[in-house]
Amino acid sequence: MGSNTTTEVLTRNAILKQFKKKTPMQEIMIRFVRNRMAVVGIIIFAVILFCAIFADFICDYDTMVVKLNVAERLQGPSAAHWLGTDKSGRDVFARVIHGARTSLWIGFVATALSLLIGGILGAIAGFFGKWIDELIMRVMDVMLCLPEMLLAMAIVAAMGANVVNMILAIGISRVPRFARIVRSSVLTVRGMEYVEAARAIGARNGTIIARHVLLNCLGPIIVQVTLIFASAILAISSLSFLGLGIQPPAPEWGNMLSEARENMRDFPHLVLAPGMAIFLSIFSLNLLGDGLRDALDPKLKQ
Amino acid sequence: MADEILQIRDLQIEFVSEGEVTKAVNGVDLTIAEGKTLGLVGETGAGKTTTALSVLNLVPKPQGKILSGEVILDGVNVLEQSEHEMEKIRGNTVSMIFQDPMSALNPVMSVGEQIAEVVKIHEKVDEKAAMERAREMLETVGIPGERAVEYPHQFSGGMKQRVLIAIALACSPKVLLADEPTTALDVTIQAQVLELMKELKRKFNMAMLMITHDFGIVAEVCDEVSVMYAGKIVEHGTLEDVFDHKCHPYTEGLFNSLPDIDNRKSELKPIKGQMPDPTNLPTGCPFHPRCDYCTERCSQEEPPKVQINDTHYVRCWLYENTKESQLKG
Amino acid sequence: MIKYILKRLLALIPVILGVIFIIQFILYISPNDPAVVILGVDYTPEGAAQVRESLGLNDPFIVQFARYVLDLLRGDFGNSYVTGEPVAVQLAARFPNTLILVVVSMTLCTILSLPIGIQSAVKPNSWFSNITAALGMVGIALPTFWLGLMLILLFAVHLEWLPATGSVSLTGMILPAITLSASFMAGTMRTTRSSMLDCLNQDYIRTAKAKGVSHHDVIDKHALKNALLPIITVVGVNVGTQMGGSVLTETVFSYPGLGIMLTNGIKQTDTPTILGCLVVMAICIGICNLLVDIIFAFVDPRIKSQYSKRG
């Protein structure tokens, strides 16, 4: 608790305000929009998302992104090639744009996968308790002892480097985070008095808990999804950079960086563009996540 | 009265947060004579704690701003003191006991260290002597001295409050500010702690500002009472004045909210409505929207201070034309 | 106290076994055939069957797991499928390099980020606090390997101050250590800041101020000691994540550590090497967690008293 007087007065004001005007949803929106950094984050991310969705309209995949063009290799930025060309004569700008599609798509599927598995495991653990809970959470603890990067590498090592395995690797390595959130939210909700109350008036256990759990953990999960999405994008490019993910010529920021290393000395723009793209994606998602956290739970804000 | 140890005059404090101004204290006047106890009564959020913090010059910054007024403690206006000078005054001339003993002790320091610390700051003694004093103080508040090496989590709530009292009294302050010292405790423990405070107050001959919302505590330990509402003292007087001749409708409301043990059939009459939003106080008398005797004038003009007798005053339009003599007669 | 440490040490064993189990299980269900890796061009079905039999790959998983753990206790990590040499020899050569890199980077990260975090919490609305907060946001989002490449471009290629390849030497260590510590620095700084801010808002800080404790002592003696607990946790977790991060850093700087060994092992599907690297890293992380627990016990009286009473 903060210095008692201030917090007391301020929280009371916040409560009084809510009575006066808006729904919680509007409140969250207002708090979010007021946070300038969060708005910057959402704008950057919207641009990246736009590039990913309309990549084919911006530049043609076959002719610009993957086609070898030795005649035009290693050119600096020009009107024809805004960010120059790489060692195979492929347009760097086009590859960065299409790289957004790769990263966002894979990152999204991997995040969804870990949310699905983690959510189910967490719900089972929290709901059934006893030895099932003990077993699931011990496994999660052990998984947390291994850095996500190493776990993902182990999975790729076993299964081989391709898109599906990378999704599995990134998705599975992030399961514990979601499992923990959902489990703790189930446990919190189970112990709450309104659940007891609902049970007392004869409502069915499962339905009550499911509804309240969902409402209860929605906030933290939304926040965690944005942060894990960011970490998934980083993992995709990290694995690809190591040669364990997307292989060239398919456009991916990490493998572009890996390829550019040879010619880095003379053509620094080759490492600048894809790196900037990774940075901006993660940066914007982190801002978004922080903004959402503050907006969803104003008490946490410092 | 020459023996006033603490005098607060026209104190105004506001908090600014996210562009909103909260008027916490709006022109408070208080006086405590040496060795006397003043009760400060009111609902949560009336500005009682903020008033007490101003005596330590610890109103949270930068949100909190003292707009005007003076706080004269033992002849010194604390609001004009430098931070360095204040450090010498805090814990020495004036101490404070806070509301929640559970969180008011540092969890990673032993209670002995925490008591010894205040001794070391204000008196030129070495580590050993300070620890010895800490043990003595623990004994004084009824805790065995050998428990000085233990940590706060090893103490119960009532015990922690005793430790906090020991910290507050370690340097024999002239004024003790007690901010709802028993609110967070069990009823049986409350009585013990109150008894202890009464006893120690006599022993150390301190003046005390007792902040509470419980008239029972006021009746037990206080000499005078001030009733505070929305950052203002609305009624002030001796125990007798306020308990037997209460004037302000708010004071009356507070008393009516208490159950009456002699007449259990009588209905409780809670004060209607809510505390006003301190960012947007009503015009005129801040209590008028909740007042049963509200008149046109109450909603427009602020009521003046009306002196009922030498020791008793009230801020209410109802008593505007009341002369001291009329009341007495 | 000793009892506490022993208890933690015992709790570490199942965790490490669990990690080995999971990694080995993942590699066990792999469709890769070790015989193909070992025999290479000499592959014949008969030869392959013989290889599998000699490595015990036909045994049930649980037998293989038990055998691996028992071998491990003797310091035997098995032989590389590719070179045929004992993995332990390679590990012994590589592991110290990674350890040094991680220790240097941890130290760098801690001595820089703690004071900055504390300072920005003490004055939360100052320009210093705002700038460091912004740098922190940027630092967290910087991909390690890209930062490494940019540092090479600037300091090795452009300014020619430092070598582009990393090595276990004063100059060869600087760029890899900065690269590895950068994102953790941002994270540690943010944790320090928020943890300090949280502690500075606690009631006991107000009690301390009301006692007349000076501003300096309020921060050093009262707030920092409490704020240390979450900071220690984060630093401890960082060690683990840095182990993971070192893979990328080592690749960027061609630094001869475990990371490159692991990456090469994966590319060559050399299971014993992969397993060996991951197991060593996992043990390291486990020991770090243990150290954090022990430090915790010394800082937090709530744990200390629990054990000191009963001996």
PDB file of N, CA, C and O in Angstrom, chain C residues 36-88:
ATOM      1  N   VAL C  36      22.839 -43.834 -38.926  1.00  0.00           N
ATOM      2  CA  VAL C  36      23.147 -43.113 -40.163  1.00  0.00           C
ATOM      3  C   VAL C  36      24.250 -42.098 -39.892  1.00  0.00           C
ATOM      4  O   VAL C  36      25.188 -41.925 -40.683  1.00  0.00           O
ATOM      5  N   VAL C  37      24.148 -41.426 -38.748  1.00  0.00           N
ATOM      6  CA  VAL C  37      25.134 -40.401 -38.413  1.00  0.00           C
ATOM      7  C   VAL C  37      26.514 -41.038 -38.210  1.00  0.00           C
ATOM      8  O   VAL C  37      27.527 -40.571 -38.724  1.00  0.00           O
ATOM      9  N   ILE C  38      26.512 -42.128 -37.475  1.00  0.00           N
ATOM     10  CA  ILE C  38      27.794 -42.752 -37.116  1.00  0.00           C
ATOM     11  C   ILE C  38      28.459 -43.383 -38.348  1.00  0.00           C
ATOM     12  O   ILE C  38      29.649 -43.180 -38.594  1.00  0.00           O
ATOM     13  N   LEU C  39      27.668 -44.107 -39.122  1.00  0.00           N
ATOM     14  CA  LEU C  39      28.262 -44.839 -40.234  1.00  0.00           C
ATOM     15  C   LEU C  39      28.505 -43.961 -41.454  1.00  0.00           C
ATOM     16  O   LEU C  39      29.435 -44.200 -42.222  1.00  0.00           O
ATOM     17  N   GLY C  40      27.673 -42.941 -41.615  1.00  0.00           N
ATOM     18  CA  GLY C  40      27.850 -42.046 -42.753  1.00  0.00           C
ATOM     19  C   GLY C  40      27.765 -42.812 -44.060  1.00  0.00           C
ATOM     20  O   GLY C  40      26.791 -43.531 -44.303  1.00  0.00           O
ATOM     21  N   VAL C  41      28.815 -42.718 -44.894  1.00  0.00           N
ATOM     22  CA  VAL C  41      28.780 -43.353 -46.220  1.00  0.00           C
ATOM     23  C   VAL C  41      28.898 -44.875 -46.122  1.00  0.00           C
ATOM     24  O   VAL C  41      28.562 -45.586 -47.057  1.00  0.00           O
ATOM     25  N   ASP C  42      29.387 -45.380 -44.972  1.00  0.00           N
ATOM     26  CA  ASP C  42      29.554 -46.824 -44.836  1.00  0.00           C
ATOM     27  C   ASP C  42      28.266 -47.512 -44.418  1.00  0.00           C
ATOM     28  O   ASP C  42      28.283 -48.650 -43.945  1.00  0.00           O
ATOM     29  N   TYR C  43      27.133 -46.830 -44.549  1.00  0.00           N
ATOM     30  CA  TYR C  43      25.874 -47.347 -44.011  1.00  0.00           C
ATOM     31  C   TYR C  43      25.444 -48.629 -44.707  1.00  0.00           C
ATOM     32  O   TYR C  43      25.344 -48.689 -45.935  1.00  0.00           O
ATOM     33  N   THR C  44      25.218 -49.669 -43.930  1.00  0.00           N
ATOM     34  CA  THR C  44      24.555 -50.879 -44.413  1.00  0.00           C
ATOM     35  C   THR C  44      23.544 -51.277 -43.353  1.00  0.00           C
ATOM     36  O   THR C  44      23.750 -50.995 -42.172  1.00  0.00           O
ATOM     37  N   PRO C  45      22.442 -51.904 -43.739  1.00  0.00           N
ATOM     38  CA  PRO C  45      21.432 -52.284 -42.743  1.00  0.00           C
ATOM     39  C   PRO C  45      22.024 -53.147 -41.627  1.00  0.00           C
ATOM     40  O   PRO C  45      21.687 -52.949 -40.462  1.00  0.00           O
ATOM     41  N   GLU C  46      22.921 -54.057 -41.970  1.00  0.00           N
ATOM     42  CA  GLU C  46      23.492 -54.942 -40.945  1.00  0.00           C
ATOM     43  C   GLU C  46      24.349 -54.144 -39.982  1.00  0.00           C
ATOM     44  O   GLU C  46      24.258 -54.296 -38.757  1.00  0.00           O
ATOM     45  N   GLY C  47      25.202 -53.328 -40.588  1.00  0.00           N
ATOM     46  CA  GLY C  47      26.085 -52.484 -39.764  1.00  0.00           C
ATOM     47  C   GLY C  47      25.275 -51.609 -38.822  1.00  0.00           C
ATOM     48  O   GLY C  47      25.600 -51.449 -37.640  1.00  0.00           O
ATOM     49  N   ALA C  48      24.194 -51.045 -39.355  1.00  0.00           N
ATOM     50  CA  ALA C  48      23.339 -50.161 -38.559  1.00  0.00           C
ATOM     51  C   ALA C  48      22.762 -50.908 -37.377  1.00  0.00           C
ATOM     52  O   ALA C  48      22.770 -50.418 -36.251  1.00  0.00           O
ATOM     53  N   ALA C  49      22.276 -52.116 -37.631  1.00  0.00           N
ATOM     54  CA  ALA C  49      21.683 -52.917 -36.556  1.00  0.00           C
ATOM     55  C   ALA C  49      22.722 -53.178 -35.474  1.00  0.00           C
ATOM     56  O   ALA C  49      22.433 -53.105 -34.277  1.00  0.00           O
ATOM     57  N   GLN C  50      23.953 -53.455 -35.924  1.00  0.00           N
ATOM     58  CA  GLN C  50      25.035 -53.738 -34.983  1.00  0.00           C
ATOM     59  C   GLN C  50      25.333 -52.510 -34.121  1.00  0.00           C
ATOM     60  O   GLN C  50      25.492 -52.600 -32.904  1.00  0.00           O
ATOM     61  N   VAL C  51      25.386 -51.331 -34.784  1.00  0.00           N
ATOM     62  CA  VAL C  51      25.651 -50.085 -34.061  1.00  0.00           C
ATOM     63  C   VAL C  51      24.579 -49.844 -33.012  1.00  0.00           C
ATOM     64  O   VAL C  51      24.869 -49.537 -31.854  1.00  0.00           O
ATOM     65  N   ARG C  52      23.334 -50.007 -33.425  1.00  0.00           N
ATOM     66  CA  ARG C  52      22.220 -49.764 -32.500  1.00  0.00           C
ATOM     67  C   ARG C  52      22.322 -50.687 -31.301  1.00  0.00           C
ATOM     68  O   ARG C  52      22.093 -50.285 -30.170  1.00  0.00           O
ATOM     69  N   GLU C  53      22.658 -51.945 -31.592  1.00  0.00           N
ATOM     70  CA  GLU C  53      22.756 -52.924 -30.512  1.00  0.00           C
ATOM     71  C   GLU C  53      23.873 -52.532 -29.548  1.00  0.00           C
ATOM     72  O   GLU C  53      23.699 -52.521 -28.321  1.00  0.00           O
ATOM     73  N   SER C  54      25.026 -52.125 -30.085  1.00  0.00           N
ATOM     74  CA  SER C  54      26.176 -51.812 -29.224  1.00  0.00           C
ATOM     75  C   SER C  54      25.928 -50.557 -28.392  1.00  0.00           C
ATOM     76  O   SER C  54      26.436 -50.405 -27.286  1.00  0.00           O
ATOM     77  N   LEU C  55      25.142 -49.614 -28.918  1.00  0.00           N
ATOM     78  CA  LEU C  55      24.835 -48.396 -28.153  1.00  0.00           C
ATOM     79  C   LEU C  55      23.670 -48.606 -27.192  1.00  0.00           C
ATOM     80  O   LEU C  55      23.322 -47.720 -26.430  1.00  0.00           O
ATOM     81  N   GLY C  56      23.058 -49.773 -27.300  1.00  0.00           N
ATOM     82  CA  GLY C  56      21.926 -50.056 -26.410  1.00  0.00           C
ATOM     83  C   GLY C  56      20.676 -49.300 -26.812  1.00  0.00           C
ATOM     84  O   GLY C  56      19.808 -49.035 -25.979  1.00  0.00           O
ATOM     85  N   LEU C  57      20.566 -48.904 -28.088  1.00  0.00           N
ATOM     86  CA  LEU C  57      19.419 -48.094 -28.507  1.00  0.00           C
ATOM     87  C   LEU C  57      18.150 -48.931 -28.653  1.00  0.00           C
ATOM     88  O   LEU C  57      17.070 -48.376 -28.824  1.00  0.00           O
ATOM     89  N   ASN C  58      18.301 -50.247 -28.608  1.00  0.00           N
ATOM     90  CA  ASN C  58      17.103 -51.076 -28.727  1.00  0.00           C
ATOM     91  C   ASN C  58      16.430 -51.290 -27.382  1.00  0.00           C
ATOM     92  O   ASN C  58      15.333 -51.814 -27.308  1.00  0.00           O
ATOM     93  N   ASP C  59      17.128 -50.891 -26.303  1.00  0.00           N
ATOM     94  CA  ASP C  59      16.552 -51.056 -24.976  1.00  0.00           C
ATOM     95  C   ASP C  59      15.375 -50.108 -24.785  1.00  0.00           C
ATOM     96  O   ASP C  59      15.277 -49.099 -25.481  1.00  0.00           O
ATOM     97  N   PRO C  60      14.488 -50.457 -23.843  1.00  0.00           N
ATOM     98  CA  PRO C  60      13.397 -49.517 -23.539  1.00  0.00           C
ATOM     99  C   PRO C  60      13.968 -48.171 -23.062  1.00  0.00           C
ATOM    100  O   PRO C  60      15.081 -48.127 -22.533  1.00  0.00           O
ATOM    101  N   PHE C  61      13.157 -47.136 -23.250  1.00  0.00           N
ATOM    102  CA  PHE C  61      13.631 -45.783 -22.934  1.00  0.00           C
ATOM    103  C   PHE C  61      14.124 -45.673 -21.501  1.00  0.00           C
ATOM    104  O   PHE C  61      15.176 -45.089 -21.224  1.00  0.00           O
ATOM    105  N   ILE C  62      13.365 -46.281 -20.605  1.00  0.00           N
ATOM    106  CA  ILE C  62      13.682 -46.086 -19.187  1.00  0.00           C
ATOM    107  C   ILE C  62      15.039 -46.704 -18.842  1.00  0.00           C
ATOM    108  O   ILE C  62      15.798 -46.172 -18.034  1.00  0.00           O
ATOM    109  N   VAL C  63      15.384 -47.789 -19.529  1.00  0.00           N
ATOM    110  CA  VAL C  63      16.694 -48.419 -19.321  1.00  0.00           C
ATOM    111  C   VAL C  63      17.795 -47.492 -19.834  1.00  0.00           C
ATOM    112  O   VAL C  63      18.818 -47.265 -19.178  1.00  0.00           O
ATOM    113  N   GLN C  64      17.555 -46.925 -21.014  1.00  0.00           N
ATOM    114  CA  GLN C  64      18.537 -46.003 -21.584  1.00  0.00           C
ATOM    115  C   GLN C  64      18.759 -44.809 -20.660  1.00  0.00           C
ATOM    116  O   GLN C  64      19.879 -44.355 -20.455  1.00  0.00           O
ATOM    117  N   PHE C  65      17.633 -44.325 -20.107  1.00  0.00           N
ATOM    118  CA  PHE C  65      17.705 -43.166 -19.216  1.00  0.00           C
ATOM    119  C   PHE C  65      18.536 -43.505 -17.986  1.00  0.00           C
ATOM    120  O   PHE C  65      19.453 -42.774 -17.610  1.00  0.00           O
ATOM    121  N   ALA C  66      18.234 -44.659 -17.376  1.00  0.00           N
ATOM    122  CA  ALA C  66      18.950 -45.069 -16.167  1.00  0.00           C
ATOM    123  C   ALA C  66      20.439 -45.236 -16.474  1.00  0.00           C
ATOM    124  O   ALA C  66      21.300 -44.790 -15.710  1.00  0.00           O
ATOM    125  N   ARG C  67      20.740 -45.820 -17.624  1.00  0.00           N
ATOM    126  CA  ARG C  67      22.138 -46.045 -17.979  1.00  0.00           C
ATOM    127  C   ARG C  67      22.864 -44.706 -18.133  1.00  0.00           C
ATOM    128  O   ARG C  67      23.984 -44.508 -17.665  1.00  0.00           O
ATOM    129  N   TYR C  68      22.155 -43.758 -18.791  1.00  0.00           N
ATOM    130  CA  TYR C  68      22.778 -42.452 -19.003  1.00  0.00           C
ATOM    131  C   TYR C  68      23.096 -41.778 -17.671  1.00  0.00           C
ATOM    132  O   TYR C  68      24.186 -41.252 -17.464  1.00  0.00           O
ATOM    133  N   VAL C  69      22.123 -41.839 -16.761  1.00  0.00           N
ATOM    134  CA  VAL C  69      22.315 -41.180 -15.464  1.00  0.00           C
ATOM    135  C   VAL C  69      23.461 -41.847 -14.697  1.00  0.00           C
ATOM    136  O   VAL C  69      24.308 -41.167 -14.112  1.00  0.00           O
ATOM    137  N   LEU C  70      23.516 -43.173 -14.737  1.00  0.00           N
ATOM    138  CA  LEU C  70      24.580 -43.879 -14.031  1.00  0.00           C
ATOM    139  C   LEU C  70      25.947 -43.530 -14.621  1.00  0.00           C
ATOM    140  O   LEU C  70      26.918 -43.288 -13.892  1.00  0.00           O
ATOM    141  N   ASP C  71      26.014 -43.496 -15.950  1.00  0.00           N
ATOM    142  CA  ASP C  71      27.271 -43.094 -16.607  1.00  0.00           C
ATOM    143  C   ASP C  71      27.663 -41.683 -16.194  1.00  0.00           C
ATOM    144  O   ASP C  71      28.825 -41.386 -15.944  1.00  0.00           O
ATOM    145  N   LEU C  72      26.640 -40.842 -16.141  1.00  0.00           N
ATOM    146  CA  LEU C  72      26.867 -39.432 -15.794  1.00  0.00           C
ATOM    147  C   LEU C  72      27.541 -39.313 -14.431  1.00  0.00           C
ATOM    148  O   LEU C  72      28.435 -38.491 -14.227  1.00  0.00           O
ATOM    149  N   LEU C  73      27.098 -40.165 -13.498  1.00  0.00           N
ATOM    150  CA  LEU C  73      27.670 -40.110 -12.148  1.00  0.00           C
ATOM    151  C   LEU C  73      29.165 -40.412 -12.175  1.00  0.00           C
ATOM    152  O   LEU C  73      29.923 -39.947 -11.340  1.00  0.00           O
ATOM    153  N   ARG C  74      29.590 -41.167 -13.184  1.00  0.00           N
ATOM    154  CA  ARG C  74      31.019 -41.456 -13.317  1.00  0.00           C
ATOM    155  C   ARG C  74      31.697 -40.414 -14.203  1.00  0.00           C
ATOM    156  O   ARG C  74      32.862 -40.565 -14.566  1.00  0.00           O
ATOM    157  N   GLY C  75      30.957 -39.401 -14.603  1.00  0.00           N
ATOM    158  CA  GLY C  75      31.538 -38.356 -15.461  1.00  0.00           C
ATOM    159  C   GLY C  75      31.613 -38.768 -16.917  1.00  0.00           C
ATOM    160  O   GLY C  75      32.325 -38.163 -17.704  1.00  0.00           O
ATOM    161  N   ASP C  76      30.864 -39.789 -17.280  1.00  0.00           N
ATOM    162  CA  ASP C  76      30.887 -40.266 -18.663  1.00  0.00           C
ATOM    163  C   ASP C  76      29.667 -39.736 -19.413  1.00  0.00           C
ATOM    164  O   ASP C  76      28.527 -40.070 -19.086  1.00  0.00           O
ATOM    165  N   PHE C  77      29.908 -38.881 -20.391  1.00  0.00           N
ATOM    166  CA  PHE C  77      28.808 -38.309 -21.176  1.00  0.00           C
ATOM    167  C   PHE C  77      28.599 -39.078 -22.481  1.00  0.00           C
ATOM    168  O   PHE C  77      27.901 -38.621 -23.361  1.00  0.00           O
ATOM    169  N   GLY C  78      29.249 -40.193 -22.649  1.00  0.00           N
ATOM    170  CA  GLY C  78      29.139 -40.941 -23.899  1.00  0.00           C
ATOM    171  C   GLY C  78      30.105 -40.413 -24.939  1.00  0.00           C
ATOM    172  O   GLY C  78      30.846 -39.454 -24.700  1.00  0.00           O
ATOM    173  N   ASN C  79      30.121 -41.066 -26.119  1.00  0.00           N
ATOM    174  CA  ASN C  79      31.023 -40.630 -27.182  1.00  0.00           C
ATOM    175  C   ASN C  79      30.251 -39.942 -28.290  1.00  0.00           C
ATOM    176  O   ASN C  79      29.108 -40.298 -28.579  1.00  0.00           O
ATOM    177  N   SER C  80      30.902 -38.976 -28.908  1.00  0.00           N
ATOM    178  CA  SER C  80      30.272 -38.259 -30.009  1.00  0.00           C
ATOM    179  C   SER C  80      30.010 -39.214 -31.167  1.00  0.00           C
ATOM    180  O   SER C  80      30.841 -40.059 -31.483  1.00  0.00           O
ATOM    181  N   TYR C  81      28.847 -39.113 -31.778  1.00  0.00           N
ATOM    182  CA  TYR C  81      28.543 -39.944 -32.943  1.00  0.00           C
ATOM    183  C   TYR C  81      29.428 -39.563 -34.116  1.00  0.00           C
ATOM    184  O   TYR C  81      29.711 -40.375 -34.974  1.00  0.00           O
ATOM    185  N   VAL C  82      29.830 -38.299 -34.155  1.00  0.00           N
ATOM    186  CA  VAL C  82      30.541 -37.811 -35.336  1.00  0.00           C
ATOM    187  C   VAL C  82      32.037 -38.104 -35.233  1.00  0.00           C
ATOM    188  O   VAL C  82      32.633 -38.710 -36.123  1.00  0.00           O
ATOM    189  N   THR C  83      32.663 -37.706 -34.123  1.00  0.00           N
ATOM    190  CA  THR C  83      34.106 -37.882 -34.010  1.00  0.00           C
ATOM    191  C   THR C  83      34.470 -39.158 -33.257  1.00  0.00           C
ATOM    192  O   THR C  83      35.607 -39.621 -33.349  1.00  0.00           O
ATOM    193  N   GLY C  84      33.539 -39.697 -32.502  1.00  0.00           N
ATOM    194  CA  GLY C  84      33.825 -40.894 -31.722  1.00  0.00           C
ATOM    195  C   GLY C  84      34.552 -40.596 -30.432  1.00  0.00           C
ATOM    196  O   GLY C  84      34.799 -41.474 -29.612  1.00  0.00           O
ATOM    197  N   GLU C  85      34.920 -39.341 -30.213  1.00  0.00           N
ATOM    198  CA  GLU C  85      35.635 -38.975 -28.988  1.00  0.00           C
ATOM    199  C   GLU C  85      34.658 -38.833 -27.822  1.00  0.00           C
ATOM    200  O   GLU C  85      33.477 -38.558 -28.030  1.00  0.00           O
ATOM    201  N   PRO C  86      35.149 -38.970 -26.590  1.00  0.00           N
ATOM    202  CA  PRO C  86      34.263 -38.759 -25.443  1.00  0.00           C
ATOM    203  C   PRO C  86      33.758 -37.313 -25.417  1.00  0.00           C
ATOM    204  O   PRO C  86      34.541 -36.376 -25.592  1.00  0.00           O
ATOM    205  N   VAL C  87      32.455 -37.180 -25.209  1.00  0.00           N
ATOM    206  CA  VAL C  87      31.862 -35.837 -25.138  1.00  0.00           C
ATOM    207  C   VAL C  87      32.422 -35.073 -23.947  1.00  0.00           C
ATOM    208  O   VAL C  87      32.626 -33.860 -24.003  1.00  0.00           O
ATOM    209  N   ALA C  88      32.732 -35.807 -22.878  1.00  0.00           N
ATOM    210  CA  ALA C  88      33.215 -35.163 -21.655  1.00  0.00           C
ATOM    211  C   ALA C  88      34.469 -34.331 -21.915  1.00  0.00           C
ATOM    212  O   ALA C  88      34.637 -33.238 -21.359  1.00  0.00           O
TER     213      ALA C  88
END
